[in-house]
PDB file of C-alpha atoms in Angstrom:
ATOM      1  CA  MET A 131     123.504 116.418  89.264  1.00  0.00           C
ATOM      2  CA  SER A 132     122.820 117.485  85.670  1.00  0.00           C
ATOM      3  CA  THR A 133     120.788 115.380  83.261  1.00  0.00           C
ATOM      4  CA  CYS A 134     124.000 114.313  81.471  1.00  0.00           C
ATOM      5  CA  ASP A 135     125.649 112.702  84.482  1.00  0.00           C
ATOM      6  CA  HIS A 136     122.828 110.543  85.760  1.00  0.00           C
ATOM      7  CA  THR A 137     120.735 107.631  84.668  1.00  0.00           C
ATOM      8  CA  SER A 138     117.777 105.737  85.985  1.00  0.00           C
ATOM      9  CA  GLY A 139     116.882 102.162  86.636  1.00  0.00           C
ATOM     10  CA  VAL A 140     114.757  99.841  88.678  1.00  0.00           C
ATOM     11  CA  VAL A 141     115.655  97.485  91.483  1.00  0.00           C
ATOM     12  CA  TYR A 142     113.240  94.580  91.835  1.00  0.00           C
ATOM     13  CA  ILE A 143     113.445  92.477  94.969  1.00  0.00           C
ATOM     14  CA  HIS A 144     111.490  89.475  93.727  1.00  0.00           C
ATOM     15  CA  SER A 145     111.664  87.531  96.985  1.00  0.00           C
ATOM     16  CA  SER A 146     113.116  88.168 100.417  1.00  0.00           C
ATOM     17  CA  PRO A 147     112.430  86.720 103.844  1.00  0.00           C
ATOM     18  CA  GLY A 148     110.590  89.303 105.934  1.00  0.00           C
ATOM     19  CA  ALA A 149     113.346  89.507 108.540  1.00  0.00           C
ATOM     20  CA  VAL A 150     115.841  90.582 105.867  1.00  0.00           C
ATOM     21  CA  CYS A 151     113.640  93.238 104.206  1.00  0.00           C
ATOM     22  CA  PRO A 152     114.581  96.183 106.481  1.00  0.00           C
ATOM     23  CA  HIS A 153     118.277  95.392 105.973  1.00  0.00           C
ATOM     24  CA  VAL A 154     117.838  95.177 102.197  1.00  0.00           C
ATOM     25  CA  GLU A 155     116.022  98.502 102.164  1.00  0.00           C
ATOM     26  CA  TRP A 156     118.729 100.124 104.294  1.00  0.00           C
ATOM     27  CA  ALA A 157     121.496  98.779 102.009  1.00  0.00           C
ATOM     28  CA  ILE A 158     119.776 100.110  98.894  1.00  0.00           C
ATOM     29  CA  ALA A 159     119.193 103.482 100.585  1.00  0.00           C
ATOM     30  CA  SER A 160     122.882 103.684 101.509  1.00  0.00           C
ATOM     31  CA  VAL A 161     123.923 103.188  97.868  1.00  0.00           C
ATOM     32  CA  LEU A 162     121.367 105.715  96.624  1.00  0.00           C
ATOM     33  CA  ASP A 163     122.152 108.095  99.497  1.00  0.00           C
ATOM     34  CA  THR A 164     118.487 108.728 100.224  1.00  0.00           C
ATOM     35  CA  ARG A 165     115.698 107.576 102.522  1.00  0.00           C
ATOM     36  CA  LEU A 166     113.407 104.971 101.035  1.00  0.00           C
ATOM     37  CA  GLY A 167     109.978 103.710 101.894  1.00  0.00           C
ATOM     38  CA  PHE A 168     109.555 100.428 100.071  1.00  0.00           C
ATOM     39  CA  ARG A 169     106.064  99.035  99.648  1.00  0.00           C
ATOM     40  CA  TRP A 170     106.650  95.376 100.553  1.00  0.00           C
ATOM     41  CA  THR A 171     103.949  92.959  99.401  1.00  0.00           C
ATOM     42  CA  ALA A 172     103.490  89.215  99.675  1.00  0.00           C
ATOM     43  CA  GLN A 173     105.228  87.114  97.036  1.00  0.00           C
ATOM     44  CA  PRO A 174     102.727  84.412  95.993  1.00  0.00           C
ATOM     45  CA  ALA A 175     105.424  82.502  94.106  1.00  0.00           C
ATOM     46  CA  ALA A 176     107.297  82.041  97.411  1.00  0.00           C
ATOM     47  CA  PRO A 177     104.818  81.867 100.294  1.00  0.00           C
ATOM     48  CA  GLY A 178     106.110  83.645 103.383  1.00  0.00           C
ATOM     49  CA  GLU A 179     108.440  85.905 101.381  1.00  0.00           C
ATOM     50  CA  LEU A 180     107.998  89.520 100.300  1.00  0.00           C
ATOM     51  CA  ARG A 181     108.674  91.578  97.201  1.00  0.00           C
ATOM     52  CA  ALA A 182     109.258  95.255  96.395  1.00  0.00           C
ATOM     53  CA  GLU A 183     110.542  97.469  93.626  1.00  0.00           C
ATOM     54  CA  HIS A 184     112.024 100.930  93.427  1.00  0.00           C
ATOM     55  CA  ILE A 185     112.792 103.284  90.549  1.00  0.00           C
ATOM     56  CA  TRP A 186     116.102 105.041  91.134  1.00  0.00           C
ATOM     57  CA  TYR A 187     118.007 107.995  89.654  1.00  0.00           C
ATOM     58  CA  ALA A 188     121.766 108.206  90.162  1.00  0.00           C
ATOM     59  CA  GLU A 189     125.101 108.237  88.377  1.00  0.00           C
ATOM     60  CA  PRO A 190     126.021 105.524  85.870  1.00  0.00           C
ATOM     61  CA  GLY A 191     127.418 102.433  87.579  1.00  0.00           C
ATOM     62  CA  THR A 192     124.836 102.489  90.362  1.00  0.00           C
ATOM     63  CA  ALA A 193     123.265  99.189  89.261  1.00  0.00           C
ATOM     64  CA  ALA A 194     126.596  97.422  89.827  1.00  0.00           C
ATOM     65  CA  ARG A 195     126.906  98.967  93.290  1.00  0.00           C
ATOM     66  CA  LEU A 196     123.336  97.912  94.140  1.00  0.00           C
ATOM     67  CA  ALA A 197     124.033  94.359  92.949  1.00  0.00           C
ATOM     68  CA  GLY A 198     127.162  94.291  95.086  1.00  0.00           C
ATOM     69  CA  VAL A 199     125.317  95.138  98.294  1.00  0.00           C
ATOM     70  CA  LEU A 200     122.376  92.851  97.540  1.00  0.00           C
ATOM     71  CA  CYS A 201     124.688  89.880  96.969  1.00  0.00           C
ATOM     72  CA  THR A 202     125.387  90.127 100.707  1.00  0.00           C
ATOM     73  CA  TRP A 203     122.191  88.079 101.077  1.00  0.00           C
ATOM     74  CA  PRO A 204     122.547  85.076  98.745  1.00  0.00           C
ATOM     75  CA  ILE A 205     118.965  84.019  99.607  1.00  0.00           C
ATOM     76  CA  LEU A 206     117.476  86.977  97.678  1.00  0.00           C
ATOM     77  CA  ARG A 207     115.995  86.848  94.220  1.00  0.00           C
ATOM     78  CA  PHE A 208     116.520  90.221  92.603  1.00  0.00           C
ATOM     79  CA  GLU A 209     116.864  92.019  89.319  1.00  0.00           C
ATOM     80  CA  ILE A 210     118.372  95.445  88.676  1.00  0.00           C
ATOM     81  CA  THR A 211     118.247  97.459  85.485  1.00  0.00           C
ATOM     82  CA  GLU A 212     120.218 100.562  84.574  1.00  0.00           C
ATOM     83  CA  ASP A 213     119.153 102.552  81.536  1.00  0.00           C
ATOM     84  CA  PRO A 214     121.759 103.502  78.935  1.00  0.00           C
ATOM     85  CA  GLY A 215     122.888 107.105  78.882  1.00  0.00           C
ATOM     86  CA  PRO A 216     125.067 109.342  76.766  1.00  0.00           C
ATOM     87  CA  GLY A 217     128.266 107.362  76.228  1.00  0.00           C
ATOM     88  CA  THR A 218     127.235 104.445  78.476  1.00  0.00           C
ATOM     89  CA  ASP A 219     125.483 101.162  77.867  1.00  0.00           C
ATOM     90  CA  GLY A 220     122.706 100.034  80.111  1.00  0.00           C
ATOM     91  CA  GLU A 221     123.116  97.049  82.399  1.00  0.00           C
ATOM     92  CA  ARG A 222     121.005  94.276  83.806  1.00  0.00           C
ATOM     93  CA  PHE A 223     121.768  92.139  86.828  1.00  0.00           C
ATOM     94  CA  CYS A 224     119.820  89.072  87.932  1.00  0.00           C
ATOM     95  CA  HIS A 225     120.364  87.009  91.037  1.00  0.00           C
ATOM     96  CA  VAL A 226     118.830  83.653  91.870  1.00  0.00           C
ATOM     97  CA  PRO A 227     120.098  81.663  94.880  1.00  0.00           C
ATOM     98  CA  GLU A 228     120.637  78.485  92.850  1.00  0.00           C
ATOM     99  CA  LEU A 229     122.419  80.270  89.974  1.00  0.00           C
ATOM    100  CA  GLY A 230     124.204  83.206  91.559  1.00  0.00           C
ATOM    101  CA  LEU A 231     124.662  86.574  89.859  1.00  0.00           C
ATOM    102  CA  TRP A 232     124.365  87.220  86.114  1.00  0.00           C
ATOM    103  CA  ARG A 233     125.321  90.507  84.460  1.00  0.00           C
ATOM    104  CA  ALA A 234     124.917  91.841  80.938  1.00  0.00           C
ATOM    105  CA  ARG A 235     125.065  95.064  79.028  1.00  0.00           C
ATOM    106  CA  THR A 236     121.845  96.297  77.444  1.00  0.00           C
ATOM    107  CA  GLY A 237     121.105  98.454  74.446  1.00  0.00           C
ATOM    108  CA  ALA A 238     118.695 101.361  74.159  1.00  0.00           C
ATOM    109  CA  ASN A 239     115.753  99.021  73.499  1.00  0.00           C
ATOM    110  CA  GLY A 240     116.584  96.777  76.483  1.00  0.00           C
ATOM    111  CA  ASP A 241     118.047  93.906  74.488  1.00  0.00           C
ATOM    112  CA  ILE A 242     121.116  92.108  75.803  1.00  0.00           C
ATOM    113  CA  VAL A 243     124.285  93.264  74.037  1.00  0.00           C
ATOM    114  CA  VAL A 244     126.815  90.537  73.302  1.00  0.00           C
ATOM    115  CA  ALA A 245     130.207  92.102  72.663  1.00  0.00           C
ATOM    116  CA  GLU A 246     132.583  91.216  69.861  1.00  0.00           C
ATOM    117  CA  ASP A 247     135.136  89.676  72.230  1.00  0.00           C
ATOM    118  CA  GLN A 248     132.422  87.502  73.793  1.00  0.00           C
ATOM    119  CA  LEU A 249     131.448  86.215  70.338  1.00  0.00           C
ATOM    120  CA  ARG A 250     135.087  85.528  69.401  1.00  0.00           C
ATOM    121  CA  THR A 251     135.575  83.555  72.625  1.00  0.00           C
ATOM    122  CA  LEU A 252     132.345  81.649  72.042  1.00  0.00           C
ATOM    123  CA  VAL A 253     133.390  80.634  68.519  1.00  0.00           C
ATOM    124  CA  ALA A 254     136.912  79.706  69.646  1.00  0.00           C
ATOM    125  CA  ASP A 255     135.815  77.671  72.677  1.00  0.00           C
ATOM    126  CA  CYS A 256     132.737  75.834  71.405  1.00  0.00           C
ATOM    127  CA  GLN A 257     133.495  72.550  69.694  1.00  0.00           C
ATOM    128  CA  ASP A 258     129.960  71.677  68.582  1.00  0.00           C
ATOM    129  CA  VAL A 259     126.478  73.102  68.124  1.00  0.00           C
ATOM    130  CA  ASP A 260     125.259  71.939  71.549  1.00  0.00           C
ATOM    131  CA  SER A 261     128.094  73.676  73.415  1.00  0.00           C
ATOM    132  CA  MET A 262     127.479  76.822  71.362  1.00  0.00           C
ATOM    133  CA  ARG A 263     123.755  76.760  72.215  1.00  0.00           C
ATOM    134  CA  HIS A 264     124.581  76.305  75.886  1.00  0.00           C
ATOM    135  CA  ARG A 265     127.039  79.219  75.890  1.00  0.00           C
ATOM    136  CA  VAL A 266     124.589  81.514  74.045  1.00  0.00           C
ATOM    137  CA  THR A 267     121.883  80.777  76.626  1.00  0.00           C
ATOM    138  CA  GLU A 268     124.383  81.708  79.363  1.00  0.00           C
ATOM    139  CA  LEU A 269     125.301  84.971  77.625  1.00  0.00           C
ATOM    140  CA  LEU A 270     121.622  85.863  77.277  1.00  0.00           C
ATOM    141  CA  GLY A 271     120.773  84.925  80.863  1.00  0.00           C
ATOM    142  CA  THR A 272     118.130  82.417  79.813  1.00  0.00           C
ATOM    143  CA  ASN A 273     118.363  80.318  82.995  1.00  0.00           C
ATOM    144  CA  TRP A 274     117.994  83.442  85.169  1.00  0.00           C
ATOM    145  CA  ASP A 275     114.999  84.645  83.138  1.00  0.00           C
ATOM    146  CA  GLU A 276     113.330  81.244  83.453  1.00  0.00           C
ATOM    147  CA  ALA A 277     113.997  81.112  87.209  1.00  0.00           C
ATOM    148  CA  LEU A 278     112.713  84.662  87.815  1.00  0.00           C
ATOM    149  CA  GLU A 279     109.674  84.595  85.535  1.00  0.00           C
ATOM    150  CA  PRO A 280     107.274  83.114  88.138  1.00  0.00           C
ATOM    151  CA  TYR A 281     108.272  85.933  90.535  1.00  0.00           C
ATOM    152  CA  ARG A 282     107.976  88.853  88.119  1.00  0.00           C
ATOM    153  CA  GLY A 283     104.216  88.937  87.645  1.00  0.00           C
ATOM    154  CA  ALA A 284     103.350  87.980  91.189  1.00  0.00           C
ATOM    155  CA  GLY A 285     102.790  90.603  93.791  1.00  0.00           C
ATOM    156  CA  GLU A 286      99.155  91.108  94.527  1.00  0.00           C
ATOM    157  CA  GLY A 287      98.186  91.750  98.089  1.00  0.00           C
ATOM    158  CA  PRO A 288      98.315  94.553 100.592  1.00  0.00           C
ATOM    159  CA  PRO A 289     101.612  96.200 101.537  1.00  0.00           C
ATOM    160  CA  VAL A 290     103.387  95.017 104.651  1.00  0.00           C
ATOM    161  CA  GLU A 291     103.678  97.659 107.376  1.00  0.00           C
ATOM    162  CA  TRP A 292     106.762  97.519 109.607  1.00  0.00           C
ATOM    163  CA  LEU A 293     106.213  98.221 113.274  1.00  0.00           C
ATOM    164  CA  HIS A 294     109.074  99.871 115.119  1.00  0.00           C
ATOM    165  CA  SER A 295     109.346 100.035 118.884  1.00  0.00           C
ATOM    166  CA  VAL A 296     110.159 103.398 120.379  1.00  0.00           C
ATOM    167  CA  GLY A 297     111.830 104.245 123.627  1.00  0.00           C
TER     168      GLY A 297
END
C-alpha cells in the first residue's frame, strides 16, 4: 500500500464487558487483516468493564467498516476516528448503547464538517430557534460527546491478561 492510498485512525473501546473483549478484538483484527494484541485495562467509569484503544493504518473507509462490526455488540461504548487523506474527508463514529451510532465527517483539524445539504435541510425543517438548536446539537454529536466524556479520560490500572487453555 502506498502512502497515497491509506489513512490512519484510532479505535477506542471505551467500555466492554470482559467476556466480549476477545470477540471485539478478533472482529477489529478481521477488518484490519492483522493480528492485534490489545492492552485491556479497567474502566473506572463503568466498574467491571474494560477499555482499550488501537491506532490503525488502512485504506480510506476502514472506520466505517470497523463501526459496522462493532455495532454487532450494542452494549459497547466506542469511538472511531479516521484521518482525512488526499481527496477524502476524515470521519468520526461514536456509539453509546442508549443513543446508538452517530457518524460525521471531519476536517483536517478534527472539527465536524456540516455539509451544505445538511444545512439546507436544517433551515427548511426547523420551525423555531429551539428546534434548530436541537438539530445542530444532533449534527455535532453533542449528546454522544457528553455520554462518552466520563469514559475518555478513565483508564488507569494494570492491563488485563487473557488466559487461554491449551490442549
